[in-house]
Amino acid sequence: ALLAADTRTERATLLDGADPTVRDAALQYIAEPEATREVNRRLDWVRADPRRIAALKHYYRANIADFISEHMYVTDPRRRAPGQSALVPFTLWPAQRRLVDFVLERIQRQEPGVLSKGRDVGASSVCMATLAALCIFEQDFSAGIISATEAKLDRFQDTIFAKLRGLLRWLPSEF
């Protein structure tokens, strides 16, 4: 009912009449982004039956973009405001899914690939997420990462390796 309330007054009335435990749980639920709730719901489902983990690993090995969208998180610097978490589920856009396919195809064919991109489209994060997923699902996988300068690779907080560490830090322990 709280999510369906149209006005602040309606929400306040519902919260004022609720048991304190229910009120606190409702406020926590509303504060959490819907996408995060969905990720948590999926993880609860997976953890309810350990056999599901093996089946999902088999599925994700062939569907890397789905794995990224369903289990990886990135930080969005635009959300670094009081009361907002900068950590958000890495839900891939269609162009980012095509980039995953492009990277996978280059690796499968063992050929180089050049990417012409604009700023702030998430290409570096998509590439790092793809490589991280391949490290999880492909036995003995390794990759080389090149950058124009060493500083862009791993000297500052917003570097390629920092993105990779962030992606791995928030992965569910099952993977």
Coordinates of C-alpha atoms in Angstrom, one line a residue:
A1 CA 0.0 0.0 0.0
L2 CA 2.9 2.3 0.8
L3 CA 4.2 2.2 -2.8
A4 CA 0.7 2.8 -4.2
A5 CA 0.2 5.9 -2.0
D6 CA 0.0 9.0 -4.2
T7 CA 0.8 11.8 -1.8
R8 CA 3.2 12.4 1.0
T9 CA 0.3 12.7 3.4
E10 CA -1.1 9.3 2.5
R11 CA 2.4 7.7 3.0
A12 CA 2.8 9.5 6.3
T13 CA -0.6 8.3 7.5
L14 CA 0.2 4.7 6.5
L15 CA 3.6 4.9 8.3
D16 CA 2.2 6.5 11.4
G17 CA -0.4 3.7 11.8
A18 CA 2.1 0.9 11.3
D19 CA 3.8 -1.2 13.9
P20 CA 7.4 0.2 14.5
T21 CA 9.0 -2.9 13.2
V22 CA 6.8 -2.9 10.0
R23 CA 7.4 0.8 9.6
D24 CA 11.2 0.4 9.8
A25 CA 11.1 -2.5 7.3
A26 CA 8.9 -0.5 4.9
L27 CA 11.2 2.6 5.1
Q28 CA 14.3 0.4 4.4
Y29 CA 12.5 -1.3 1.5
I30 CA 11.5 2.0 -0.1
A31 CA 15.0 3.4 0.4
E32 CA 16.5 0.5 -1.5
P33 CA 16.4 0.9 -5.3
E34 CA 14.0 -1.4 -7.1
A35 CA 16.8 -2.9 -9.2
T36 CA 18.7 -3.8 -6.0
R37 CA 15.6 -5.5 -4.5
E38 CA 15.3 -7.6 -7.7
V39 CA 18.9 -8.7 -7.4
N40 CA 18.4 -9.7 -3.8
R41 CA 15.2 -11.5 -4.6
R42 CA 17.1 -13.5 -7.3
L43 CA 19.9 -14.3 -4.9
D44 CA 17.4 -15.5 -2.2
W45 CA 15.9 -17.8 -4.9
V46 CA 19.4 -19.2 -5.9
R47 CA 20.4 -19.8 -2.3
A48 CA 17.2 -21.7 -1.5
D49 CA 18.5 -24.7 -3.5
P50 CA 22.3 -25.2 -4.0
R51 CA 21.6 -27.1 -7.2
R52 CA 20.5 -23.9 -8.8
I53 CA 24.0 -22.5 -8.5
A54 CA 25.5 -25.1 -10.8
A55 CA 22.7 -24.7 -13.3
L56 CA 23.1 -20.9 -13.3
K57 CA 26.9 -21.2 -13.7
H58 CA 26.3 -23.4 -16.8
Y59 CA 23.8 -20.8 -18.2
Y60 CA 25.9 -17.8 -17.5
R61 CA 29.0 -19.3 -19.1
A62 CA 27.1 -19.0 -22.4
N63 CA 25.3 -15.8 -21.5
I64 CA 27.9 -13.4 -20.1
A65 CA 25.8 -10.3 -20.6
D66 CA 23.0 -11.8 -18.5
F67 CA 25.5 -12.6 -15.7
I68 CA 26.8 -9.0 -15.7
S69 CA 23.3 -7.5 -15.6
E70 CA 22.0 -9.8 -12.9
H71 CA 25.0 -10.0 -10.6
M72 CA 27.5 -7.2 -11.0
Y73 CA 27.4 -3.7 -9.5
V74 CA 29.1 -0.5 -10.5
T75 CA 29.5 2.9 -8.9
D76 CA 27.7 5.8 -10.5
P77 CA 29.5 9.0 -9.5
R78 CA 26.3 11.1 -10.4
R79 CA 24.6 9.4 -7.5
R80 CA 27.1 10.5 -4.8
A81 CA 24.6 12.6 -3.0
P82 CA 23.5 12.5 0.6
G83 CA 21.0 9.6 1.0
Q84 CA 21.9 7.9 -2.3
S85 CA 24.1 5.0 -2.8
A86 CA 26.6 5.3 -5.6
L87 CA 26.6 1.5 -5.9
V88 CA 24.0 0.4 -8.5
P89 CA 23.3 -2.9 -10.3
F90 CA 25.1 -3.0 -13.6
T91 CA 22.1 -3.4 -15.8
L92 CA 23.4 -3.4 -19.4
W93 CA 21.8 -1.3 -22.1
P94 CA 21.4 -2.8 -25.6
A95 CA 24.6 -1.1 -26.9
Q96 CA 26.5 -2.4 -23.9
R97 CA 25.2 -5.9 -24.6
R98 CA 26.5 -5.6 -28.1
L99 CA 29.9 -4.6 -26.8
V100 CA 30.0 -7.8 -24.6
D101 CA 29.2 -9.8 -27.8
F102 CA 31.9 -7.9 -29.7
V103 CA 34.5 -8.6 -27.0
L104 CA 33.5 -12.3 -26.8
E105 CA 33.7 -12.6 -30.6
R106 CA 37.1 -11.0 -30.7
I107 CA 38.3 -13.5 -28.0
Q108 CA 36.8 -16.5 -29.7
R109 CA 38.3 -15.6 -33.1
Q110 CA 41.6 -14.6 -31.5
E111 CA 41.6 -11.3 -33.3
P112 CA 42.1 -7.7 -32.2
G113 CA 39.3 -5.3 -32.0
V114 CA 39.1 -1.5 -32.0
L115 CA 36.3 0.3 -30.2
S116 CA 35.4 3.9 -31.1
K117 CA 33.3 5.3 -28.3
G118 CA 32.2 8.4 -26.6
R119 CA 32.9 9.3 -23.0
D120 CA 30.7 8.1 -20.1
V121 CA 29.1 5.2 -22.0
G122 CA 30.5 2.5 -19.6
A123 CA 32.7 0.8 -22.2
S124 CA 35.6 0.4 -19.8
S125 CA 33.3 -1.1 -17.2
V126 CA 31.6 -3.4 -19.7
C127 CA 35.0 -4.7 -20.9
M128 CA 36.3 -5.2 -17.4
A129 CA 33.0 -6.9 -16.4
T130 CA 33.3 -9.2 -19.5
L131 CA 36.8 -10.2 -18.6
A132 CA 35.9 -10.7 -14.9
A133 CA 33.1 -13.0 -16.0
L134 CA 35.3 -15.0 -18.3
C135 CA 37.8 -15.4 -15.5
I136 CA 35.0 -16.9 -13.4
F137 CA 33.5 -19.2 -16.1
E138 CA 36.4 -20.2 -18.4
Q139 CA 39.1 -22.4 -16.9
D140 CA 42.6 -21.0 -17.3
F141 CA 41.4 -17.8 -18.9
S142 CA 43.8 -14.8 -18.9
A143 CA 43.8 -11.5 -20.6
G144 CA 46.1 -8.5 -21.1
I145 CA 44.9 -5.0 -20.5
I146 CA 46.6 -2.0 -22.2
S147 CA 46.1 1.6 -21.4
A148 CA 47.6 4.8 -22.9
T149 CA 49.4 5.5 -19.6
E150 CA 50.2 3.6 -16.5
A151 CA 48.3 6.2 -14.4
K152 CA 45.1 5.4 -16.3
L153 CA 45.6 1.7 -15.6
D154 CA 46.1 1.6 -11.9
R155 CA 47.2 4.7 -10.1
F156 CA 44.0 6.4 -9.2
Q157 CA 40.6 5.5 -7.9
D158 CA 38.8 5.8 -11.3
T159 CA 41.2 3.5 -13.3
I160 CA 40.6 0.4 -15.2
F161 CA 41.9 -1.9 -12.5
A162 CA 39.9 0.0 -9.9
K163 CA 36.8 -0.7 -12.0
L164 CA 37.7 -4.4 -12.1
R165 CA 38.3 -4.5 -8.3
G166 CA 34.9 -2.9 -7.7
L167 CA 33.1 -5.4 -9.9
L168 CA 34.7 -8.3 -8.2
R169 CA 34.2 -6.9 -4.7
W170 CA 30.4 -6.9 -4.9
L171 CA 29.9 -10.3 -6.7
P172 CA 27.8 -12.8 -4.7
S173 CA 30.0 -15.3 -3.0
E174 CA 28.5 -18.2 -5.1
F175 CA 30.5 -16.9 -8.0

